[in-house]
Short mmCIF file of C-alpha atoms and ligand atoms in Angstrom, two decimals:
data_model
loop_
_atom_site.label_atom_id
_atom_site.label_comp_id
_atom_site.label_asym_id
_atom_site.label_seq_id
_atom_site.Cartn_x
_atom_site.Cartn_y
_atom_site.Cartn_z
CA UNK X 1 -98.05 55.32 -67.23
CA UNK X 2 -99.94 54.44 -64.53
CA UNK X 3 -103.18 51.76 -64.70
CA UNK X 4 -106.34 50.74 -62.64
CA UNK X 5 -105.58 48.14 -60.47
CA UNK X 6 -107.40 45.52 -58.53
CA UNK X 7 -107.17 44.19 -55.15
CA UNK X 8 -109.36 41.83 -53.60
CA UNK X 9 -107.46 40.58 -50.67
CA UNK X 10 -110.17 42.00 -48.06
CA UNK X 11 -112.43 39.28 -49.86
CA UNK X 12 -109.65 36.04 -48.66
CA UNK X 13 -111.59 36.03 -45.74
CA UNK X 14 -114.49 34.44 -47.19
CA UNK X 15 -113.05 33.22 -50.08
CA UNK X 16 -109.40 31.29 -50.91
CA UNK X 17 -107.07 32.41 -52.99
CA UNK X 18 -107.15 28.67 -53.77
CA UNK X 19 -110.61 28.65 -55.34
CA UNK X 20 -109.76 32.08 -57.01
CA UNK X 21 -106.88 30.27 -58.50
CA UNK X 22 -109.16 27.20 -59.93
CA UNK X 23 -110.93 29.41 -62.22
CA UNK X 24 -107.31 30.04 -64.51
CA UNK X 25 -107.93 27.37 -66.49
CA UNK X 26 -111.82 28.54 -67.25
CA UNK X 27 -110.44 32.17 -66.92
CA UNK X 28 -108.56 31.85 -69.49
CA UNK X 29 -110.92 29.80 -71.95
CA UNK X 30 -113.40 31.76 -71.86
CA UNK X 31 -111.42 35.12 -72.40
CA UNK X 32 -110.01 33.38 -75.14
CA UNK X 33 -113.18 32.39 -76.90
CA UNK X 34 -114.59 36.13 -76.43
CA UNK X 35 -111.63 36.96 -79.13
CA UNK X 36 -112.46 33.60 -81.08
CA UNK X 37 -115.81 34.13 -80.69
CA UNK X 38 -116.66 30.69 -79.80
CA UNK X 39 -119.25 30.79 -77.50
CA UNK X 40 -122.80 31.77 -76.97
CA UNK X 41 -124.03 35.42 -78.02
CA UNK X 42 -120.98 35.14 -80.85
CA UNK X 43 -122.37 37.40 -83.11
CA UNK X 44 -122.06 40.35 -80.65
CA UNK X 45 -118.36 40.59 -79.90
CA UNK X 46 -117.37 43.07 -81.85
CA UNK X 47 -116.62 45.40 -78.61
CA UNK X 48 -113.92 42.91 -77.95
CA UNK X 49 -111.57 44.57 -80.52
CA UNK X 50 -113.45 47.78 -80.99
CA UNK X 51 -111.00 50.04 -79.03
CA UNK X 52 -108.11 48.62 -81.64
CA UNK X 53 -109.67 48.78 -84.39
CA UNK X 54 -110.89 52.48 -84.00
CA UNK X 55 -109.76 53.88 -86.99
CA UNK X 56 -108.33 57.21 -87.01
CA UNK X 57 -110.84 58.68 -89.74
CA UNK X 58 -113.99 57.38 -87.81
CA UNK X 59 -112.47 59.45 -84.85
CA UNK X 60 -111.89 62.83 -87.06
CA UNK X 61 -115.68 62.13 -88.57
CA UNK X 62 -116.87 61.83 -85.08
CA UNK X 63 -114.54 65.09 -84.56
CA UNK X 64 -115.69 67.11 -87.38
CA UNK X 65 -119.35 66.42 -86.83
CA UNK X 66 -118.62 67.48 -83.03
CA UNK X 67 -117.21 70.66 -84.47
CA UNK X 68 -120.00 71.53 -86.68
CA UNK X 69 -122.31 71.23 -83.86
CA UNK X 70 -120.45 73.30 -81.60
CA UNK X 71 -119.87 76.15 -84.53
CA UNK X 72 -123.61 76.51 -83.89
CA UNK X 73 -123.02 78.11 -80.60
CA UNK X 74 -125.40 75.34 -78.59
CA UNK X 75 -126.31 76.17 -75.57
CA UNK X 76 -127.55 72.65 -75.23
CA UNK X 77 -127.26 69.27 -76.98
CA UNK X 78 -130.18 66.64 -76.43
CA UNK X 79 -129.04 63.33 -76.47
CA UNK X 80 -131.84 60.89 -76.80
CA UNK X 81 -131.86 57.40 -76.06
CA UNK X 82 -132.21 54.55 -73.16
CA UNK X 83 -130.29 51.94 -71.33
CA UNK X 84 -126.74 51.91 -73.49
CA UNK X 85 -128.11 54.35 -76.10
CA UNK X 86 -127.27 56.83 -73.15
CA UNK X 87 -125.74 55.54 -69.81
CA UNK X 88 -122.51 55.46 -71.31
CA UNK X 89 -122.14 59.08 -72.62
CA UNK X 90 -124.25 60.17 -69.52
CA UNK X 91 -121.87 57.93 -67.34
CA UNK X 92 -118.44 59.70 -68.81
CA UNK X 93 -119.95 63.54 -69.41
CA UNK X 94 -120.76 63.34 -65.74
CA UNK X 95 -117.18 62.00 -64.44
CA UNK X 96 -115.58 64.85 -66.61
CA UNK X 97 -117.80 67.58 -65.78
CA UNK X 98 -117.80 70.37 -63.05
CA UNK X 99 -120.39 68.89 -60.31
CA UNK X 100 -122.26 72.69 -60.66
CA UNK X 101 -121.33 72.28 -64.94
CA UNK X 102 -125.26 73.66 -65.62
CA UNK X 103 -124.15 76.88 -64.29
CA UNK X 104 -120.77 77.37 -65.95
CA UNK X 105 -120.69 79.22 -69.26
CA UNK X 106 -118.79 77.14 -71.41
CA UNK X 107 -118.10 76.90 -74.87
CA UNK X 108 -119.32 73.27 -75.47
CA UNK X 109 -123.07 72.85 -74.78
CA UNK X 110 -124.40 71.18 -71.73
CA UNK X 111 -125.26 67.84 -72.70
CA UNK X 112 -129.15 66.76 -71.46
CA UNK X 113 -130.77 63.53 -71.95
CA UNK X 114 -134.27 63.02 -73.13
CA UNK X 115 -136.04 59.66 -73.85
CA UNK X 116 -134.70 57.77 -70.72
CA UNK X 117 -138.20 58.02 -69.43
CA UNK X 118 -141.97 58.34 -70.14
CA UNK X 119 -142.28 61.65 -67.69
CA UNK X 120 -144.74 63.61 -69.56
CA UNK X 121 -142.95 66.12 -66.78
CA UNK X 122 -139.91 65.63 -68.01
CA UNK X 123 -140.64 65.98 -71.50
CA UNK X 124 -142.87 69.44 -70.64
CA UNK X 125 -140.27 70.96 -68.75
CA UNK X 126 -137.56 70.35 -71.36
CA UNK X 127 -139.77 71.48 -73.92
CA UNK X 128 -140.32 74.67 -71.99
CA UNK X 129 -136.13 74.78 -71.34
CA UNK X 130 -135.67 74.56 -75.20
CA UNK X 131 -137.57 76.90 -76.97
CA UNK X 132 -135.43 79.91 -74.90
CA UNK X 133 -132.08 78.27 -76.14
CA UNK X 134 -129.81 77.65 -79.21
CA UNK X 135 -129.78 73.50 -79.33
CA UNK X 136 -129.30 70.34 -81.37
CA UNK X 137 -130.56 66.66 -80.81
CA UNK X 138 -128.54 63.62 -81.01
CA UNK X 139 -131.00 60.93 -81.47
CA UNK X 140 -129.70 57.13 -80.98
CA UNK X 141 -131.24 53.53 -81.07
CA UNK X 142 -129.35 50.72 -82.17
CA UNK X 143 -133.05 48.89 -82.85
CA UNK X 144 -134.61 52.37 -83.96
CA UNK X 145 -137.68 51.65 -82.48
CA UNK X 146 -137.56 51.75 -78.71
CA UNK X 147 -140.26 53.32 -77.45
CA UNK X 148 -139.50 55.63 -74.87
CA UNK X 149 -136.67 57.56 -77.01
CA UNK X 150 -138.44 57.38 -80.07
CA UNK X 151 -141.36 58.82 -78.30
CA UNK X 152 -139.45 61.85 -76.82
CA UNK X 153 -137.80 62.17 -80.94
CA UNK X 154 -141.36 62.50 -81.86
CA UNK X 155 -142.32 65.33 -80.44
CA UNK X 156 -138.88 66.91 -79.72
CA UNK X 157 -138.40 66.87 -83.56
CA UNK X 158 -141.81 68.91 -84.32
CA UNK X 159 -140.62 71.58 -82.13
CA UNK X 160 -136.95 71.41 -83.46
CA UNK X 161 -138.47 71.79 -86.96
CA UNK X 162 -140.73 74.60 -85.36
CA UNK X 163 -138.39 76.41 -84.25
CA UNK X 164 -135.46 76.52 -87.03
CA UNK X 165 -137.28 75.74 -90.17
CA UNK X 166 -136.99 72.00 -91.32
CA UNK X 167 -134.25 72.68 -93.33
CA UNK X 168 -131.64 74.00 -90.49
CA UNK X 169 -133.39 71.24 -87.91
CA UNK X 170 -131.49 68.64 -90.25
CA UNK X 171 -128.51 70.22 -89.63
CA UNK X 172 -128.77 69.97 -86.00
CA UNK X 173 -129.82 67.02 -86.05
CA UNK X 174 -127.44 64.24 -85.08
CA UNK X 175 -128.67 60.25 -85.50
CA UNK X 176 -127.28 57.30 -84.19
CA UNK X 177 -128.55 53.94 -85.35
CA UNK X 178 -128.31 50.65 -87.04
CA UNK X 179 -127.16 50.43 -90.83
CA UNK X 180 -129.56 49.45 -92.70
CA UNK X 181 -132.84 48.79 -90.54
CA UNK X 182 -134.87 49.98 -87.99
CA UNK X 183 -137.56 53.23 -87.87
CA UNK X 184 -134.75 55.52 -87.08
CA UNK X 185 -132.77 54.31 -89.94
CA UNK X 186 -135.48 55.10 -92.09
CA UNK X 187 -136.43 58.10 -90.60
CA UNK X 188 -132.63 59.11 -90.31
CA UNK X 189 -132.23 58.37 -94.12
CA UNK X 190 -135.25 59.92 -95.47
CA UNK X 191 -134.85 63.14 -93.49
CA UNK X 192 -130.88 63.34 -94.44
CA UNK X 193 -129.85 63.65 -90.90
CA UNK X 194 -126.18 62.89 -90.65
CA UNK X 195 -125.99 59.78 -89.10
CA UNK X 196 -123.26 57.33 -87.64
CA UNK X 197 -123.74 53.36 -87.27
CA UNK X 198 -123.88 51.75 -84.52
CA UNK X 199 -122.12 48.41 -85.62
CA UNK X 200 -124.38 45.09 -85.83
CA UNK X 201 -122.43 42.97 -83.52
CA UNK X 202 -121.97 45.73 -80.50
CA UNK X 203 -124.48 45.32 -78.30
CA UNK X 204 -126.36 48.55 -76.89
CA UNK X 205 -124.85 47.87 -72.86
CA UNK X 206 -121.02 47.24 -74.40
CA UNK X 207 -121.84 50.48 -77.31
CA UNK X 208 -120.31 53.51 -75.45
CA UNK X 209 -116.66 53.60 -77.50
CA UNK X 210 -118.97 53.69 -80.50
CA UNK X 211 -121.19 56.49 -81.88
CA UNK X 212 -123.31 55.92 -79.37
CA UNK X 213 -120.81 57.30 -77.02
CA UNK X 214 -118.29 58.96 -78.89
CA UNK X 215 -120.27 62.03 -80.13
CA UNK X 216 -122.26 63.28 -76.87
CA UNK X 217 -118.76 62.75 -75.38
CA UNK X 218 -116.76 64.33 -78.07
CA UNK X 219 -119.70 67.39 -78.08
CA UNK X 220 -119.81 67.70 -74.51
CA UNK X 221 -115.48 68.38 -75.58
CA UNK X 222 -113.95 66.17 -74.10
CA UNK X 223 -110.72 64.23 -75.53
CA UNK X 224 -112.52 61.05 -76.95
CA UNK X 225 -108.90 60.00 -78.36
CA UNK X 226 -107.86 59.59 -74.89
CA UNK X 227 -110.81 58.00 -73.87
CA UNK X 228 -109.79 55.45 -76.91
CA UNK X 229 -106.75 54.86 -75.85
CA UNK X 230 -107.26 54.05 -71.97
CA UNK X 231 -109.24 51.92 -73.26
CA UNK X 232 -107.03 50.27 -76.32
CA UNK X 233 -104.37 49.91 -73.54
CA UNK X 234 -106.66 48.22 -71.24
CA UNK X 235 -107.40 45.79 -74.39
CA UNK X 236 -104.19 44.73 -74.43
CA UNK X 237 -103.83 44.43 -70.42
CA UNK X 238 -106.46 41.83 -70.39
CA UNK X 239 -105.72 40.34 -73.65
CA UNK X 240 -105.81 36.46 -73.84
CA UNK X 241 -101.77 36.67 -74.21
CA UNK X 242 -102.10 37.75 -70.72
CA UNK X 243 -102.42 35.13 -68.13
CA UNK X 244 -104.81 34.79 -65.23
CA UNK X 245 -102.36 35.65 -62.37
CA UNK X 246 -102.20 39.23 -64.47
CA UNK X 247 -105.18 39.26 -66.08
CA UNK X 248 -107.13 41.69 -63.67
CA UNK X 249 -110.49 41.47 -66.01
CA UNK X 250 -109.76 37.41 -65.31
CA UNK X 251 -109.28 37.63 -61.34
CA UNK X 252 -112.45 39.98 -61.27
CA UNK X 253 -114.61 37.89 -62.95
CA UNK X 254 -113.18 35.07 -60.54
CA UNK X 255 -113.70 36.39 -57.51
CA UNK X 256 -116.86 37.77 -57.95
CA UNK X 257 -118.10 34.38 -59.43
CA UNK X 258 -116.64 32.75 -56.57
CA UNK X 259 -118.08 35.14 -54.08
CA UNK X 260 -121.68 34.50 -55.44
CA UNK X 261 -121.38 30.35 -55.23
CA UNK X 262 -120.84 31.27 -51.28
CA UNK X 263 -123.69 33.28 -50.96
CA UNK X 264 -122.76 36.54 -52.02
CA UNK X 265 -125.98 37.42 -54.04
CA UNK X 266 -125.49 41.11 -54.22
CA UNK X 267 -122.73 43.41 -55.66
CA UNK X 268 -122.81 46.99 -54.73
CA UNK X 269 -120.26 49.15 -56.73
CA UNK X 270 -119.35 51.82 -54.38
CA UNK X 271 -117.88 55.11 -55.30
CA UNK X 272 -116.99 58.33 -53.10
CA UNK X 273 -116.71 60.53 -56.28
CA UNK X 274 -120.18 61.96 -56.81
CA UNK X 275 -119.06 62.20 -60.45
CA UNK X 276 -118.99 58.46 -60.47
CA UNK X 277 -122.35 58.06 -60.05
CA UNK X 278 -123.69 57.52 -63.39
CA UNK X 279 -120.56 55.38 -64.27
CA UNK X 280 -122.61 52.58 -61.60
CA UNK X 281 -125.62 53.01 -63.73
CA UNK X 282 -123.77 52.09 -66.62
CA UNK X 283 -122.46 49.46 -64.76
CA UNK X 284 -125.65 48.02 -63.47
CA UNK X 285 -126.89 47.93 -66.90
CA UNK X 286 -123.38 46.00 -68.54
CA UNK X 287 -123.69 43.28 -65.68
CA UNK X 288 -127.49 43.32 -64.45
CA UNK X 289 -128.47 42.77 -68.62
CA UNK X 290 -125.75 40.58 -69.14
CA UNK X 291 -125.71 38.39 -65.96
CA UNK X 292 -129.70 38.03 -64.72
CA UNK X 293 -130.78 35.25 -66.77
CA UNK X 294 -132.32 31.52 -66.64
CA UNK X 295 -132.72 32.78 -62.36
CA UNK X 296 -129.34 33.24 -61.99
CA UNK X 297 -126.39 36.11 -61.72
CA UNK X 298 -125.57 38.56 -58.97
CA UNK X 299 -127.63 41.72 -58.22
CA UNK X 300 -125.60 44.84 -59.23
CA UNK X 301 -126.54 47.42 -56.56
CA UNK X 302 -124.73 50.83 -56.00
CA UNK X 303 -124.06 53.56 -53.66
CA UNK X 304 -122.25 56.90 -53.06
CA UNK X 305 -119.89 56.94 -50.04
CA UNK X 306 -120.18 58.87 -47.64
CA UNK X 307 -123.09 59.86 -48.42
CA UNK X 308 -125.27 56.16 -48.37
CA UNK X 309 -123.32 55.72 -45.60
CA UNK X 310 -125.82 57.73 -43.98
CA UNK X 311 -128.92 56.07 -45.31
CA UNK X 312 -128.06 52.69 -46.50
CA UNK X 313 -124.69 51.99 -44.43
CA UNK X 314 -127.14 50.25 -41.59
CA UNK X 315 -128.06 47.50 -43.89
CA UNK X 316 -124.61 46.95 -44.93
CA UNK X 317 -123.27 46.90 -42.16
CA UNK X 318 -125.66 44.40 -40.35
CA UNK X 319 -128.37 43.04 -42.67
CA UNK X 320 -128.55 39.99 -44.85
CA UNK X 321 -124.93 38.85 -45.35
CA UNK X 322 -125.87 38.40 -48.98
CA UNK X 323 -123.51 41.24 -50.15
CA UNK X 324 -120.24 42.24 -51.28
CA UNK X 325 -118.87 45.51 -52.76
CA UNK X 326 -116.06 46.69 -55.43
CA UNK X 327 -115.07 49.97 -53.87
CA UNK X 328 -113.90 52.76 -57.29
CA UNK X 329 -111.45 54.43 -55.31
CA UNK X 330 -109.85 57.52 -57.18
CA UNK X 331 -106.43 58.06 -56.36
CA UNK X 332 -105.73 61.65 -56.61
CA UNK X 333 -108.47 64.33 -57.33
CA UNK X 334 -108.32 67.58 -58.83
CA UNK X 335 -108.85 70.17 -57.11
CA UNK X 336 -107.64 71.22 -53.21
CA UNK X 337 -109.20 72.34 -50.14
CA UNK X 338 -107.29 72.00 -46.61
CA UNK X 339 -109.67 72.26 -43.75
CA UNK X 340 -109.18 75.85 -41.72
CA UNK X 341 -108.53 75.92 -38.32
CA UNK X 342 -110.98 77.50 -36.15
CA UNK X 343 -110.61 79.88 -32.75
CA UNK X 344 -113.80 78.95 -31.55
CA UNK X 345 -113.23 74.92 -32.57
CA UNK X 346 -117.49 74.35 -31.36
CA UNK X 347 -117.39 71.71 -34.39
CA UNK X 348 -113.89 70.06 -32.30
CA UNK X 349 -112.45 69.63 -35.85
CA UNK X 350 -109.92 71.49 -35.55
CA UNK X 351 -108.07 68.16 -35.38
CA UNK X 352 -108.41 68.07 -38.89
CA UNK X 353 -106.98 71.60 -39.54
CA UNK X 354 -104.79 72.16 -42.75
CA UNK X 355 -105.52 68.66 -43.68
CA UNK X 356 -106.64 67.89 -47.34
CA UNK X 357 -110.24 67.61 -47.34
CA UNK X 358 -109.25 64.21 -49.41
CA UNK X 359 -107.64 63.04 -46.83
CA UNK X 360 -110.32 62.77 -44.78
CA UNK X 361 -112.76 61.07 -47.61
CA UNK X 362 -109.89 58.69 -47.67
CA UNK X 363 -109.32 57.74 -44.09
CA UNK X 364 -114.06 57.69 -44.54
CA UNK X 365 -113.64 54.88 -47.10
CA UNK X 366 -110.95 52.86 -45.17
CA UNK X 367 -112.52 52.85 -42.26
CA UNK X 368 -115.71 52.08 -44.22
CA UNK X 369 -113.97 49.01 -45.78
CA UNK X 370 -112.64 47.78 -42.00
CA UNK X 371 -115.87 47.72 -40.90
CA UNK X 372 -117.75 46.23 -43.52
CA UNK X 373 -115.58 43.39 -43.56
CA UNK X 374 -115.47 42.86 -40.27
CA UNK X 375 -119.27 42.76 -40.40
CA UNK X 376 -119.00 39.86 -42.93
CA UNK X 377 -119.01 42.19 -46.30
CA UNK X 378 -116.08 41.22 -48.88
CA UNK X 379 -114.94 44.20 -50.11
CA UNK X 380 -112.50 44.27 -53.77
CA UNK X 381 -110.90 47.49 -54.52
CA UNK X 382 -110.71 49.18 -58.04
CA UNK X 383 -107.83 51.87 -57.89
CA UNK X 384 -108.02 54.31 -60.39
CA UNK X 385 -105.15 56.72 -60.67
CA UNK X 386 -107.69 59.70 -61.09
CA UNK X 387 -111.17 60.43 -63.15
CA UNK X 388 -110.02 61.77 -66.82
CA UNK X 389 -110.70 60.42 -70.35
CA UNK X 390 -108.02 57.75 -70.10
CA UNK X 391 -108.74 55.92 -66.87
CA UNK X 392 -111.69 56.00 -67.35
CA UNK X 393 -111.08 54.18 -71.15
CA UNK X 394 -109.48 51.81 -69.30
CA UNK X 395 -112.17 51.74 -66.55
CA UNK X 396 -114.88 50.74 -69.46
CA UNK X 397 -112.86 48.18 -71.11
CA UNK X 398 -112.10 46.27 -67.94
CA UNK X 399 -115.33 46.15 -66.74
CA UNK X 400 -116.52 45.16 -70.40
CA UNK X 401 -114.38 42.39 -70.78
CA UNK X 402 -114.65 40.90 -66.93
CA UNK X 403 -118.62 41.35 -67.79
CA UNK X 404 -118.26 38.44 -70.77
CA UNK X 405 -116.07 36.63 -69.07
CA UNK X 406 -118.02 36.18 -65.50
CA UNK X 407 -121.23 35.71 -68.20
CA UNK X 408 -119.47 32.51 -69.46
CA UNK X 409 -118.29 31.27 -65.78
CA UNK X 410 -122.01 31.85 -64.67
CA UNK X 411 -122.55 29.71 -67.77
CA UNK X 412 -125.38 32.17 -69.22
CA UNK X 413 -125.16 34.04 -72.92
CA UNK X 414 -124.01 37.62 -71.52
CA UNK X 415 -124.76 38.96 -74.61
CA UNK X 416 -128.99 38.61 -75.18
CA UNK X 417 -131.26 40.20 -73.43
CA UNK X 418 -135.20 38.51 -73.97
CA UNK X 419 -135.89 39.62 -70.73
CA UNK X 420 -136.59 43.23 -71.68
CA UNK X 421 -139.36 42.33 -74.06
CA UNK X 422 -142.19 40.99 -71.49
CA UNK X 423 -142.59 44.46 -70.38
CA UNK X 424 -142.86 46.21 -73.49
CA UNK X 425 -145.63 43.32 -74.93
CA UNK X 426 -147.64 44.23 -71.55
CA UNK X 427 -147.20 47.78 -72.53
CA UNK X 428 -148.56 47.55 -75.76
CA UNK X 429 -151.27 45.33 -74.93
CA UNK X 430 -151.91 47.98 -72.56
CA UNK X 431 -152.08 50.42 -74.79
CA UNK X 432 -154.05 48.93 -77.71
CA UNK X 433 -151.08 48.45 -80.17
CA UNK X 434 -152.42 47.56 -83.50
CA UNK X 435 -151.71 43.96 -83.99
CA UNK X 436 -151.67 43.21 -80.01
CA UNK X 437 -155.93 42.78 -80.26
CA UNK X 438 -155.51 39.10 -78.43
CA UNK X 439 -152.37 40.86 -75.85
CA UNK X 440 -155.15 43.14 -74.96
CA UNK X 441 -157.78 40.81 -74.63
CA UNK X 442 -155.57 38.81 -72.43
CA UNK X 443 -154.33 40.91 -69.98
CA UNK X 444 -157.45 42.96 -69.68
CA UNK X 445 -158.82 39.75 -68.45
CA UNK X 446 -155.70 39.35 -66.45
CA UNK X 447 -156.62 42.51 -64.50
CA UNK X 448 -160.24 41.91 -63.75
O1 LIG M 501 -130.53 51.38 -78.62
P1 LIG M 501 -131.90 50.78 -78.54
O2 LIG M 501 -132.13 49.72 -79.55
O3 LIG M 501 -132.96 51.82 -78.52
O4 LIG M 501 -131.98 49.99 -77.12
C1 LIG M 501 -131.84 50.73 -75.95
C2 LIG M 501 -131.69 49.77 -74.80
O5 LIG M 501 -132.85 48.92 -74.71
C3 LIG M 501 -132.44 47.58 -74.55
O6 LIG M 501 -132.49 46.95 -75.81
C4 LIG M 501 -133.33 46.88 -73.57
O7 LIG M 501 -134.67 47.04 -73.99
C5 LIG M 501 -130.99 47.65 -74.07
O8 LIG M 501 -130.29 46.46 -74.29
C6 LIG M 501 -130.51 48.80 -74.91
O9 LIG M 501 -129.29 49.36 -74.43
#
């Protein structure tokens, strides 16, 4: 079997394979104390084993629930939730999907999102969508009271409850949430929604091979087991047991740490799968909330080749030399199309007659990569056999585990996040929250 591979060579121009080496011995440590839990942000490891310790029944619950749902005929499934209470099912529903999926009849229902914003738009037009078709809501917060999904739950459960009766909206309704506490707990338990847990010690950006994940993914019908296993395998493949020199979670966290002492400010995960593109959201989230703290930690940026290339491949190419990027590069796609030859050749690519249109989107990103190195961009290269359940298992875990790992070599607690709370405090001030009477007071004054 086949895995994701890593090669940053095209960065040894800017950076030695000497100074990649010195980080082993740190490397190593701090992969180590991820598993022994020894470090800051300890009580939120519990993705570091997760994939292992995935137990066969949780998987036929998640299954079975799935099932039931889908028995219902959906036409859709609402998932609602924000930042990893959706990016990660959004992120793998996309890179399975057919790119036109919202016009294919199939017989699992097209998975939405709702509560990802405060579009009053948004929320209008889905409401409008909804009442015409057959659906069911998965509702998820790990803290059960985030404001923009539990806002979108609020009303989307009136018109659920509308329009089935409350009786049959608890049975198509689907919530995701902490154990024991939170306002969706509550809500969860007092309404008898079936309801999963999202465990204590997984944080929401590192939640996706939990509930949180699992049962948009498994609804949506895709092979979740497989998803599991990528990534189980990919547990093991940057285990402690394995040593720097192999350890490809290890090198990555390395090099890009290494990369951003010389300068290199800004990542920019490039992909030239269109699929992909939510999978750099999710991204941006694991490292951006885990990494930007105390005025340190790289900017994660992303783009979609070839298409940027035609509105942001200017700066890359020759602005600040702040940047480097990790190139997803999918081996083998699914699907063919060879480029037809053509009498009247007024396009002059007849060059690239009977070639794989692939082929071409191949020869785009390697020339891509020559040039942005040669204009002073490092460029690493994630190779990933091709875009199903298992690679991209594998894909998460990788990028999970590098994540704590570069955390601890940027010598920040990967695993917090106080950032995210000044904005909701101004919010709420804002808005008059009961119990925010001196917020208010405050930052009225701040805005005379
Ligand atoms: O699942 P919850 O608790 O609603 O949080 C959603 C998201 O909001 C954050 O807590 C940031 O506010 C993220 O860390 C998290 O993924």
């Amino acid at each position: 079997m086949e895995n994701i591979s890593l090669d940053f060579n095209r960065t040894l121009g800017f950076i030695s394979q000497e100074s990649i080496d010195s980080y082993k011995a740190d490397a190593e440590k701090f992969n180590l104390a991820l598993h022994d839990k020894t470090m800051r942000g300890n009580d939120f490891l519990g993705w570091v084993n997760l994939p292992s310790s995935i137990s066969n029944e949780h998987i036929e619950d998640v299954e079975a629930t799935a099932a039931k749902l889908s028995a219902k005929k959906l036409d859709i499934l609402v998932v609602v939730g924000i930042g990893g209470s959706y990016l990660g099912a959004k992120a793998v529903i996309d890179a399975l999907s057919n790119n036109f999926q919202q016009f294919q009849d199939t017989d699992a229902p097209h998975v939405i999102f709702a509560g990802q914003n405060i579009s009053e738009d948004y929320l209008a037009e889905l409401r409008v969508l909804l009442q015409g078709k057959e659906y069911g809501i998965v509702v998820i917060s790990k803290s059960g009271t985030t404001t923009e999904p539990a806002l979108a739950f609020r009303v989307l459960k009136k018109d659920i409850e509308d329009k089935y009766g409350k009786e049959e909206a608890v049975n198509r309704i689907i919530a995701v949430t902490d154990a024991s506490k939170g306002a969706l707990r509550q809500l969860a338990t007092e309404e008898g929604y079936k309801t999963f847990v999202i465990p204590d010690d997984v944080g929401g950006r590192f939640s996706v091979l939990t509930p949180v994940g699992l049962i948009a993914i498994a609804c949506a019908g895709f092979d979740i087991r497989a998803l599991i296993n990528g990534a189980k395998d990919m547990e093991a493949q940057t285990s402690p047991e394995v040593k720097f020199e192999d350890n490809i979670a290890a090198q990555y966290a390395a090099v890009r740490n290494e990369l951003y002492k010389k300068g290199k400010k800004i990542e920019i995960l490039v992909n030239y799968n269109p699929k992909l593109h939510y999978f750099a959201e999710w991204w941006k989230q694991l490292y951006g909330e885990s990494e930007g703290k105390e005025g340190k930690g790289i900017y994660p940026s992303s783009v979609d080749f070839s298409s940027d290339l035609h509105s942001m491949g200017q700066y890359i190419q020759e602005g600040e030399r702040t940047l480097f990027e990790t190139v997803l590069s999918v081996k083998s796609v699914d699907n063919t199309v060879l480029v037809p030859k053509d009498e009247a050749n007024l396009d002059s690519l007849n060059f690239l007659a009977g070639k794989h249109v692939d082929e071409v989107n191949k020869m785009a990103e390697l020339g891509t990569v020559l040039a942005h190195v040669d204009g002073g961009v490092p460029n690493l290269r994630v190779e990933i056999p091709k875009v199903d359940e298992y690679y991209l298992g594998q894909m998460i875990y990788f990028f999970e585990k590098a994540c704590g790992i570069s955390g601890y070599m940027l010598d920040v607690n990967p695993f917090d996040q106080p950032g995210v709370e000044a904005y909701k405090k101004n919010m709420f001030a804002l808005l008059e929250k009961p119990g925010y009477e001196q917020a208010t007071e405050e930052i009225k004054k701040k805005l005379k």
